[in-house]
PDB file of C-alpha atoms in Angstrom:
ATOM      1  CA  MET A   1     124.688  82.019  87.542  1.00 43.00           C
ATOM      2  CA  THR A   2     125.032  78.261  88.056  1.00 38.00           C
ATOM      3  CA  GLU A   3     122.148  76.266  89.477  1.00 38.00           C
ATOM      4  CA  GLY A   4     122.216  76.144  93.267  1.00 39.00           C
ATOM      5  CA  ALA A   5     124.693  79.025  93.587  1.00 39.00           C
ATOM      6  CA  GLU A   6     123.970  81.445  96.376  1.00 41.00           C
ATOM      7  CA  GLN A   7     122.752  84.821  95.114  1.00 44.00           C
ATOM      8  CA  PRO A   8     124.722  87.833  96.371  1.00 55.00           C
ATOM      9  CA  ALA A   9     122.984  89.960  98.955  1.00 68.00           C
ATOM     10  CA  LEU A  10     121.398  93.176  97.715  1.00 79.00           C
ATOM     11  CA  ASN A  11     122.571  96.425  99.191  1.00 89.00           C
ATOM     12  CA  GLN A  12     120.035  98.751 100.785  1.00 90.00           C
ATOM     13  CA  ARG A  13     119.548 100.909  97.708  1.00 92.00           C
ATOM     14  CA  GLN A  14     119.110  97.907  95.418  1.00 90.00           C
ATOM     15  CA  GLN A  15     116.442  96.535  97.748  1.00 87.00           C
ATOM     16  CA  ALA A  16     114.719  99.919  97.710  1.00 91.00           C
ATOM     17  CA  ILE A  17     114.896 100.118  93.901  1.00 91.00           C
ATOM     18  CA  LEU A  18     113.399  96.643  93.606  1.00 84.00           C
ATOM     19  CA  GLY A  19     110.555  97.567  95.947  1.00 85.00           C
ATOM     20  CA  PHE A  20     109.905 100.824  94.099  1.00 89.00           C
ATOM     21  CA  VAL A  21     109.752  99.122  90.700  1.00 87.00           C
ATOM     22  CA  ARG A  22     107.457  96.427  92.083  1.00 78.00           C
ATOM     23  CA  GLN A  23     105.131  99.159  93.303  1.00 81.00           C
ATOM     24  CA  GLN A  24     105.164 101.155  90.071  1.00 81.00           C
ATOM     25  CA  GLY A  25     105.452  98.396  87.468  1.00 78.00           C
ATOM     26  CA  PHE A  26     107.841 100.413  85.277  1.00 84.00           C
ATOM     27  CA  VAL A  27     110.184 103.237  86.277  1.00 89.00           C
ATOM     28  CA  SER A  28     112.540 105.284  84.109  1.00 90.00           C
ATOM     29  CA  VAL A  29     116.210 105.637  85.011  1.00 91.00           C
ATOM     30  CA  GLU A  30     115.697 109.373  85.442  1.00 91.00           C
ATOM     31  CA  ALA A  31     112.810 108.847  87.852  1.00 91.00           C
ATOM     32  CA  LEU A  32     114.831 106.351  89.889  1.00 93.00           C
ATOM     33  CA  ALA A  33     117.803 108.709  90.063  1.00 92.00           C
ATOM     34  CA  GLU A  34     115.592 111.565  91.214  1.00 92.00           C
ATOM     35  CA  HIS A  35     113.716 109.416  93.738  1.00 92.00           C
ATOM     36  CA  PHE A  36     116.882 108.061  95.375  1.00 92.00           C
ATOM     37  CA  GLY A  37     119.000 111.200  94.996  1.00 93.00           C
ATOM     38  CA  VAL A  38     121.804 109.544  93.013  1.00 93.00           C
ATOM     39  CA  THR A  39     123.192 109.842  89.506  1.00 93.00           C
ATOM     40  CA  ALA A  40     121.703 108.042  86.521  1.00 92.00           C
ATOM     41  CA  GLN A  41     124.992 106.119  86.173  1.00 92.00           C
ATOM     42  CA  THR A  42     124.640 104.785  89.722  1.00 94.00           C
ATOM     43  CA  VAL A  43     121.052 103.728  89.037  1.00 92.00           C
ATOM     44  CA  ARG A  44     122.074 101.929  85.860  1.00 91.00           C
ATOM     45  CA  ARG A  45     124.708  99.940  87.758  1.00 91.00           C
ATOM     46  CA  ASP A  46     122.150  98.891  90.361  1.00 92.00           C
ATOM     47  CA  VAL A  47     119.533  98.045  87.728  1.00 90.00           C
ATOM     48  CA  ASN A  48     122.058  96.017  85.716  1.00 89.00           C
ATOM     49  CA  ALA A  49     122.970  94.078  88.848  1.00 87.00           C
ATOM     50  CA  LEU A  50     119.315  93.364  89.578  1.00 84.00           C
ATOM     51  CA  CYS A  51     118.753  92.286  85.982  1.00 82.00           C
ATOM     52  CA  ARG A  52     121.682  89.862  86.132  1.00 77.00           C
ATOM     53  CA  LEU A  53     120.038  88.307  89.169  1.00 70.00           C
ATOM     54  CA  GLY A  54     116.729  88.040  87.335  1.00 64.00           C
ATOM     55  CA  ARG A  55     115.035  90.399  89.758  1.00 73.00           C
ATOM     56  CA  LEU A  56     114.297  93.125  87.181  1.00 82.00           C
ATOM     57  CA  ARG A  57     114.199  93.465  83.430  1.00 79.00           C
ATOM     58  CA  ARG A  58     115.718  96.337  81.488  1.00 81.00           C
ATOM     59  CA  PHE A  59     113.487  98.249  79.123  1.00 80.00           C
ATOM     60  CA  HIS A  60     114.356 101.233  76.965  1.00 78.00           C
ATOM     61  CA  GLY A  61     115.049 104.041  79.401  1.00 81.00           C
ATOM     62  CA  GLY A  62     114.177 102.170  82.560  1.00 87.00           C
ATOM     63  CA  ALA A  63     113.368  98.935  84.341  1.00 87.00           C
ATOM     64  CA  GLY A  64     110.297  96.815  85.004  1.00 81.00           C
ATOM     65  CA  LEU A  65     109.179  93.486  86.349  1.00 72.00           C
ATOM     66  CA  PRO A  66     110.547  90.432  84.546  1.00 63.00           C
ATOM     67  CA  SER A  67     107.546  88.136  84.126  1.00 55.00           C
ATOM     68  CA  THR A  68     105.373  88.182  81.021  1.00 50.00           C
ATOM     69  CA  VAL A  69     103.407  85.041  81.859  1.00 47.00           C
ATOM     70  CA  GLU A  70     102.009  85.730  85.321  1.00 47.00           C
ATOM     71  CA  ASN A  71     100.341  88.834  86.701  1.00 48.00           C
ATOM     72  CA  ASP A  72     101.083  90.282  90.124  1.00 50.00           C
ATOM     73  CA  ALA A  73      99.027  89.099  93.066  1.00 49.00           C
ATOM     74  CA  TYR A  74      95.539  90.566  93.072  1.00 50.00           C
ATOM     75  CA  ALA A  75      95.889  92.008  96.586  1.00 53.00           C
ATOM     76  CA  HIS A  76      99.017  93.888  95.501  1.00 54.00           C
ATOM     77  CA  ARG A  77      97.292  95.259  92.404  1.00 50.00           C
ATOM     78  CA  GLN A  78      94.358  96.500  94.475  1.00 48.00           C
ATOM     79  CA  VAL A  79      96.508  98.915  96.457  1.00 51.00           C
ATOM     80  CA  ARG A  80      99.070  99.835  93.802  1.00 60.00           C
ATOM     81  CA  CYS A  81      98.477 103.333  92.398  1.00 71.00           C
ATOM     82  CA  LEU A  82      95.091 103.409  94.135  1.00 83.00           C
ATOM     83  CA  GLU A  83      94.806 107.198  94.093  1.00 88.00           C
ATOM     84  CA  GLU A  84      95.616 107.287  90.374  1.00 90.00           C
ATOM     85  CA  LYS A  85      93.012 104.609  89.656  1.00 92.00           C
ATOM     86  CA  GLN A  86      90.409 106.556  91.598  1.00 93.00           C
ATOM     87  CA  ARG A  87      91.122 109.703  89.586  1.00 94.00           C
ATOM     88  CA  ILE A  88      90.827 107.728  86.364  1.00 95.00           C
ATOM     89  CA  ALA A  89      87.567 106.191  87.574  1.00 96.00           C
ATOM     90  CA  ARG A  90      86.023 109.593  88.285  1.00 96.00           C
ATOM     91  CA  GLU A  91      86.809 110.784  84.759  1.00 96.00           C
ATOM     92  CA  VAL A  92      85.254 107.670  83.242  1.00 97.00           C
ATOM     93  CA  ALA A  93      82.121 108.001  85.385  1.00 97.00           C
ATOM     94  CA  ALA A  94      81.742 111.650  84.358  1.00 96.00           C
ATOM     95  CA  ARG A  95      81.439 110.550  80.714  1.00 97.00           C
ATOM     96  CA  ILE A  96      78.847 107.815  81.194  1.00 97.00           C
ATOM     97  CA  PRO A  97      75.264 109.110  81.262  1.00 98.00           C
ATOM     98  CA  ASP A  98      72.392 107.740  83.310  1.00 98.00           C
ATOM     99  CA  GLN A  99      70.348 105.002  81.640  1.00 98.00           C
ATOM    100  CA  ALA A 100      73.392 103.757  79.694  1.00 98.00           C
ATOM    101  CA  SER A 101      74.340 100.148  79.012  1.00 98.00           C
ATOM    102  CA  LEU A 102      77.903  98.976  79.508  1.00 97.00           C
ATOM    103  CA  PHE A 103      80.341  96.148  79.946  1.00 97.00           C
ATOM    104  CA  LEU A 104      82.670  96.334  82.948  1.00 97.00           C
ATOM    105  CA  THR A 105      85.578  93.909  82.701  1.00 94.00           C
ATOM    106  CA  LEU A 106      88.065  92.327  85.074  1.00 89.00           C
ATOM    107  CA  GLY A 107      90.630  94.518  86.777  1.00 88.00           C
ATOM    108  CA  THR A 108      91.243  96.622  89.850  1.00 89.00           C
ATOM    109  CA  THR A 109      90.786  99.879  87.926  1.00 93.00           C
ATOM    110  CA  THR A 110      87.390  98.821  86.609  1.00 95.00           C
ATOM    111  CA  GLU A 111      86.411  98.052  90.196  1.00 94.00           C
ATOM    112  CA  GLU A 112      87.203 101.669  91.065  1.00 95.00           C
ATOM    113  CA  VAL A 113      85.059 102.716  88.084  1.00 97.00           C
ATOM    114  CA  ALA A 114      82.198 100.667  89.526  1.00 97.00           C
ATOM    115  CA  LYS A 115      82.492 102.588  92.812  1.00 96.00           C
ATOM    116  CA  ALA A 116      82.547 105.907  90.944  1.00 97.00           C
ATOM    117  CA  LEU A 117      79.351 104.961  89.075  1.00 98.00           C
ATOM    118  CA  LEU A 118      77.270 104.387  92.199  1.00 97.00           C
ATOM    119  CA  GLY A 119      75.834 107.917  92.005  1.00 97.00           C
ATOM    120  CA  HIS A 120      74.317 107.223  88.575  1.00 98.00           C
ATOM    121  CA  ALA A 121      70.778 106.044  87.893  1.00 98.00           C
ATOM    122  CA  GLY A 122      69.333 103.342  85.699  1.00 98.00           C
ATOM    123  CA  LEU A 123      72.523 101.767  84.393  1.00 98.00           C
ATOM    124  CA  ARG A 124      72.428  98.333  82.791  1.00 98.00           C
ATOM    125  CA  VAL A 125      75.760  96.624  83.454  1.00 98.00           C
ATOM    126  CA  ILE A 126      77.023  93.317  82.099  1.00 98.00           C
ATOM    127  CA  THR A 127      80.138  92.057  83.856  1.00 96.00           C
ATOM    128  CA  ASN A 128      82.321  89.011  84.345  1.00 95.00           C
ATOM    129  CA  ASN A 129      83.799  90.533  87.506  1.00 94.00           C
ATOM    130  CA  LEU A 130      82.077  89.347  90.687  1.00 94.00           C
ATOM    131  CA  ASN A 131      83.706  92.191  92.650  1.00 94.00           C
ATOM    132  CA  VAL A 132      82.119  94.728  90.284  1.00 95.00           C
ATOM    133  CA  ALA A 133      78.744  93.012  90.581  1.00 96.00           C
ATOM    134  CA  HIS A 134      78.956  93.157  94.368  1.00 95.00           C
ATOM    135  CA  ILE A 135      79.852  96.868  94.323  1.00 96.00           C
ATOM    136  CA  LEU A 136      77.095  97.846  91.884  1.00 97.00           C
ATOM    137  CA  SER A 137      74.421  95.845  93.699  1.00 96.00           C
ATOM    138  CA  ASP A 138      74.279  98.664  96.266  1.00 96.00           C
ATOM    139  CA  ASN A 139      72.408 100.824  93.736  1.00 97.00           C
ATOM    140  CA  ALA A 140      68.797  99.633  93.486  1.00 97.00           C
ATOM    141  CA  THR A 141      68.254 101.442  90.164  1.00 98.00           C
ATOM    142  CA  PHE A 142      70.916  99.383  88.395  1.00 98.00           C
ATOM    143  CA  GLU A 143      70.336  96.134  86.572  1.00 98.00           C
ATOM    144  CA  VAL A 144      73.507  94.071  86.968  1.00 98.00           C
ATOM    145  CA  ILE A 145      73.896  91.011  84.755  1.00 97.00           C
ATOM    146  CA  ILE A 146      76.621  88.492  85.587  1.00 96.00           C
ATOM    147  CA  ALA A 147      78.211  86.347  82.887  1.00 95.00           C
ATOM    148  CA  GLY A 148      78.360  82.612  83.328  1.00 92.00           C
ATOM    149  CA  GLY A 149      81.595  80.673  83.217  1.00 91.00           C
ATOM    150  CA  VAL A 150      84.467  79.510  85.408  1.00 90.00           C
ATOM    151  CA  VAL A 151      85.284  81.662  88.451  1.00 90.00           C
ATOM    152  CA  ARG A 152      88.981  82.361  89.002  1.00 84.00           C
ATOM    153  CA  HIS A 153      89.783  82.080  92.683  1.00 80.00           C
ATOM    154  CA  ARG A 154      92.537  84.706  92.619  1.00 76.00           C
ATOM    155  CA  ASP A 155      90.370  87.678  91.610  1.00 78.00           C
ATOM    156  CA  ARG A 156      86.752  86.457  91.292  1.00 85.00           C
ATOM    157  CA  GLY A 157      86.820  86.903  87.549  1.00 88.00           C
ATOM    158  CA  VAL A 158      84.618  84.768  85.310  1.00 92.00           C
ATOM    159  CA  THR A 159      86.143  83.415  82.090  1.00 90.00           C
ATOM    160  CA  GLY A 160      85.777  80.604  79.603  1.00 91.00           C
ATOM    161  CA  GLU A 161      83.756  79.626  76.538  1.00 94.00           C
ATOM    162  CA  ALA A 162      80.439  80.159  78.309  1.00 95.00           C
ATOM    163  CA  THR A 163      81.506  83.704  79.183  1.00 95.00           C
ATOM    164  CA  ILE A 164      82.364  84.485  75.557  1.00 95.00           C
ATOM    165  CA  ASP A 165      79.030  83.128  74.299  1.00 96.00           C
ATOM    166  CA  PHE A 166      77.199  85.143  76.946  1.00 96.00           C
ATOM    167  CA  MET A 167      78.879  88.439  76.047  1.00 96.00           C
ATOM    168  CA  LYS A 168      78.050  87.979  72.366  1.00 96.00           C
ATOM    169  CA  GLN A 169      74.327  88.239  73.139  1.00 96.00           C
ATOM    170  CA  PHE A 170      74.587  91.998  73.834  1.00 97.00           C
ATOM    171  CA  LYS A 171      75.347  95.251  72.052  1.00 97.00           C
ATOM    172  CA  VAL A 172      76.050  97.992  74.595  1.00 98.00           C
ATOM    173  CA  ASP A 173      76.819 101.699  74.659  1.00 98.00           C
ATOM    174  CA  PHE A 174      80.174 101.458  76.435  1.00 98.00           C
ATOM    175  CA  ALA A 175      82.864  98.933  77.231  1.00 98.00           C
ATOM    176  CA  VAL A 176      85.012  99.939  80.197  1.00 98.00           C
ATOM    177  CA  MET A 177      87.990  97.626  80.150  1.00 96.00           C
ATOM    178  CA  GLY A 178      91.323  97.269  81.863  1.00 93.00           C
ATOM    179  CA  ILE A 179      94.545  95.885  80.467  1.00 91.00           C
ATOM    180  CA  SER A 180      97.729  94.341  81.855  1.00 89.00           C
ATOM    181  CA  GLY A 181     100.152  96.147  79.581  1.00 89.00           C
ATOM    182  CA  ILE A 182     100.541  98.396  76.533  1.00 92.00           C
ATOM    183  CA  ASP A 183     103.580  97.818  74.340  1.00 88.00           C
ATOM    184  CA  ASP A 184     105.439 100.654  72.621  1.00 83.00           C
ATOM    185  CA  ASP A 185     103.884  99.689  69.290  1.00 89.00           C
ATOM    186  CA  GLY A 186     100.362 100.057  70.716  1.00 92.00           C
ATOM    187  CA  THR A 187      99.716  96.360  71.229  1.00 93.00           C
ATOM    188  CA  LEU A 188      97.331  95.677  74.116  1.00 95.00           C
ATOM    189  CA  LEU A 189      98.597  92.784  76.224  1.00 93.00           C
ATOM    190  CA  ASP A 190      97.323  90.458  78.908  1.00 91.00           C
ATOM    191  CA  PHE A 191      98.455  87.348  80.756  1.00 86.00           C
ATOM    192  CA  ASP A 192      95.467  85.011  80.301  1.00 86.00           C
ATOM    193  CA  TYR A 193      94.390  83.959  76.802  1.00 90.00           C
ATOM    194  CA  ARG A 194      90.943  82.989  78.123  1.00 89.00           C
ATOM    195  CA  GLU A 195      90.417  86.494  79.476  1.00 90.00           C
ATOM    196  CA  VAL A 196      91.686  87.969  76.203  1.00 93.00           C
ATOM    197  CA  ARG A 197      89.046  86.094  74.220  1.00 94.00           C
ATOM    198  CA  VAL A 198      86.351  87.472  76.523  1.00 94.00           C
ATOM    199  CA  LEU A 199      87.716  91.002  76.077  1.00 95.00           C
ATOM    200  CA  GLN A 200      87.781  90.607  72.298  1.00 96.00           C
ATOM    201  CA  ALA A 201      84.109  89.628  72.341  1.00 96.00           C
ATOM    202  CA  ILE A 202      83.333  92.643  74.522  1.00 96.00           C
ATOM    203  CA  MET A 203      85.168  95.014  72.164  1.00 97.00           C
ATOM    204  CA  ALA A 204      83.301  93.621  69.171  1.00 97.00           C
ATOM    205  CA  HIS A 205      79.929  94.223  70.852  1.00 98.00           C
ATOM    206  CA  SER A 206      80.420  97.764  72.176  1.00 97.00           C
ATOM    207  CA  ARG A 207      79.677 101.059  70.464  1.00 97.00           C
ATOM    208  CA  THR A 208      82.354 102.957  72.413  1.00 97.00           C
ATOM    209  CA  ILE A 209      85.470 101.476  73.994  1.00 97.00           C
ATOM    210  CA  PHE A 210      86.961 103.115  77.092  1.00 98.00           C
ATOM    211  CA  LEU A 211      90.373 101.745  78.110  1.00 97.00           C
ATOM    212  CA  VAL A 212      91.446 102.472  81.692  1.00 97.00           C
ATOM    213  CA  ALA A 213      95.193 102.165  82.338  1.00 94.00           C
ATOM    214  CA  ASP A 214      97.404 103.939  84.845  1.00 90.00           C
ATOM    215  CA  HIS A 215     100.970 104.855  83.892  1.00 86.00           C
ATOM    216  CA  THR A 216     102.438 101.563  85.172  1.00 82.00           C
ATOM    217  CA  LYS A 217     100.797  99.787  82.223  1.00 87.00           C
ATOM    218  CA  PHE A 218     102.903 101.741  79.707  1.00 86.00           C
ATOM    219  CA  HIS A 219     105.789  99.581  78.366  1.00 78.00           C
ATOM    220  CA  ARG A 220     104.621  96.649  80.526  1.00 78.00           C
ATOM    221  CA  ASN A 221     104.923  93.265  78.869  1.00 77.00           C
ATOM    222  CA  ALA A 222     102.530  90.345  78.991  1.00 81.00           C
ATOM    223  CA  MET A 223     102.434  87.387  76.699  1.00 84.00           C
ATOM    224  CA  VAL A 224      98.962  87.395  75.091  1.00 92.00           C
ATOM    225  CA  ARG A 225      97.951  89.907  72.430  1.00 94.00           C
ATOM    226  CA  LEU A 226      94.471  91.400  72.863  1.00 94.00           C
ATOM    227  CA  GLY A 227      94.332  94.061  70.185  1.00 94.00           C
ATOM    228  CA  HIS A 228      95.672  97.511  69.382  1.00 94.00           C
ATOM    229  CA  LEU A 229      95.319 101.032  70.744  1.00 94.00           C
ATOM    230  CA  SER A 230      93.868 102.127  67.411  1.00 94.00           C
ATOM    231  CA  GLU A 231      90.726 100.149  68.318  1.00 95.00           C
ATOM    232  CA  VAL A 232      90.187 102.229  71.481  1.00 95.00           C
ATOM    233  CA  ASP A 233      87.955 105.310  71.455  1.00 95.00           C
ATOM    234  CA  VAL A 234      89.261 106.885  74.667  1.00 96.00           C
ATOM    235  CA  LEU A 235      92.301 106.026  76.778  1.00 96.00           C
ATOM    236  CA  PHE A 236      91.883 107.139  80.399  1.00 96.00           C
ATOM    237  CA  THR A 237      95.151 107.401  82.297  1.00 95.00           C
ATOM    238  CA  ASP A 238      96.933 109.436  84.964  1.00 92.00           C
ATOM    239  CA  SER A 239     100.043 110.436  83.010  1.00 88.00           C
ATOM    240  CA  GLU A 240     100.778 111.652  79.505  1.00 89.00           C
ATOM    241  CA  PRO A 241     101.239 108.566  77.296  1.00 90.00           C
ATOM    242  CA  PRO A 242     104.505 108.200  75.367  1.00 87.00           C
ATOM    243  CA  SER A 243     104.467 109.772  71.918  1.00 88.00           C
ATOM    244  CA  ALA A 244     104.622 106.367  70.216  1.00 88.00           C
ATOM    245  CA  MET A 245     101.397 105.324  71.928  1.00 90.00           C
ATOM    246  CA  GLN A 246      99.763 108.597  70.967  1.00 89.00           C
ATOM    247  CA  ARG A 247     100.640 107.898  67.348  1.00 88.00           C
ATOM    248  CA  CYS A 248      98.963 104.510  67.695  1.00 88.00           C
ATOM    249  CA  LEU A 249      95.808 106.149  69.030  1.00 89.00           C
ATOM    250  CA  ALA A 250      95.892 108.514  66.059  1.00 83.00           C
ATOM    251  CA  GLU A 251      95.378 105.598  63.702  1.00 83.00           C
ATOM    252  CA  GLY A 252      91.818 105.258  64.954  1.00 86.00           C
ATOM    253  CA  GLY A 253      91.163 108.907  65.824  1.00 90.00           C
ATOM    254  CA  GLY A 254      91.195 108.111  69.528  1.00 92.00           C
ATOM    255  CA  SER A 255      91.318 110.512  72.466  1.00 91.00           C
ATOM    256  CA  VAL A 256      93.342 110.604  75.672  1.00 93.00           C
ATOM    257  CA  VAL A 257      91.999 111.771  79.029  1.00 94.00           C
ATOM    258  CA  VAL A 258      94.757 112.440  81.559  1.00 93.00           C
ATOM    259  CA  ALA A 259      93.312 112.614  85.067  1.00 91.00           C
ATOM    260  CA  ALA A 260      95.032 115.477  86.888  1.00 79.00           C
ATOM    261  CA  ALA A 261      96.642 114.909  90.277  1.00 77.00           C
ATOM    262  CA  ASP A 262      96.023 118.424  91.609  1.00 66.00           C
ATOM    263  CA  GLY A 263      92.267 118.548  91.161  1.00 62.00           C
ATOM    264  CA  THR A 264      92.423 120.709  88.030  1.00 63.00           C
ATOM    265  CA  ALA A 265      90.414 119.912  84.925  1.00 60.00           C
ATOM    266  CA  PRO A 266      91.715 116.801  83.123  1.00 64.00           C
ATOM    267  CA  ALA A 267      93.828 117.187  80.026  1.00 61.00           C
ATOM    268  CA  VAL A 268      91.691 115.877  77.184  1.00 61.00           C
ATOM    269  CA  ARG A 269      93.352 115.446  73.823  1.00 60.00           C
ATOM    270  CA  ARG A 270      92.175 114.116  70.521  1.00 56.00           C
ATOM    271  CA  VAL A 271      95.188 112.649  68.807  1.00 50.00           C
ATOM    272  CA  ARG A 272      95.611 113.415  65.126  1.00 43.00           C
ATOM    273  CA  ASP A 273      98.522 112.253  62.958  1.00 43.00           C
ATOM    274  CA  GLY A 274     100.539 111.411  66.033  1.00 43.00           C
ATOM    275  CA  SER A 275     100.287 114.897  67.548  1.00 45.00           C
ATOM    276  CA  PRO A 276      98.058 115.527  70.564  1.00 45.00           C
ATOM    277  CA  GLU A 277      95.504 118.213  69.854  1.00 44.00           C
ATOM    278  CA  GLU A 278      93.718 119.988  72.672  1.00 39.00           C
ATOM    279  CA  CYS A 279      89.958 119.579  72.513  1.00 36.00           C
ATOM    280  CA  SER A 280      86.978 120.269  74.713  1.00 34.00           C
ATOM    281  CA  ASN A 281      86.022 118.051  77.646  1.00 34.00           C
ATOM    282  CA  GLU A 282      82.868 117.026  75.821  1.00 38.00           C
ATOM    283  CA  ASN A 283      82.703 113.574  74.305  1.00 35.00           C
TER     284      ASN A 283
END
């Protein structure tokens, strides 16, 4: 499309598809067809039109948001998939004992984890997330340690060289960390290279790494490489990860905890040789 040309108006279904994908982050063609009650061919035409306009980006089997250099607004991320994040948070909290030490990183899902941990006792928490620190300060038995550095106005996250140096002073039981996206090849991705360096320091100084990621993070692109799924001990999510990602977890003997939507016991799988193997709920 030439510069300055007027973009064609979207029809009602295209507007609805765009809003749905913005809410979910990534949606398969089949899911879109089922949601809107149309054929997959009709969905593909609408998605192709939206992609030509730069409103969406095609991925294998579906569509997602186009940007890889800028995350969605923090207020939007707070409410997106909130119920799923809360289920994930409860499963994480159930696997962290009292008197444990942990890092809690930036992210709206880790903030839900902080809320789910308020019933614990004697935790020692190091965080670069001022929202997490505020939440956890309601428990008088916790010791909450805030990293120094530069505060980002958009989400009250603390990053920078001082933050990295601060994190390197500790060796903790658990790192509970969020992520912006997980590529098909298992690469963990984020938008801010400064935040990535902080996360890398956290991973290097944790005995057990818990990654919290709802299904919208699968196949989602961002521009900065953090690490790989094989470095993660447990992936907590709300939907069965794609088989390719499970194979990546298998490289490090990792486990997947899928938080159930219907209140039933979570599906916990230890992944071996790319095949999910049922295991007990004990870590």
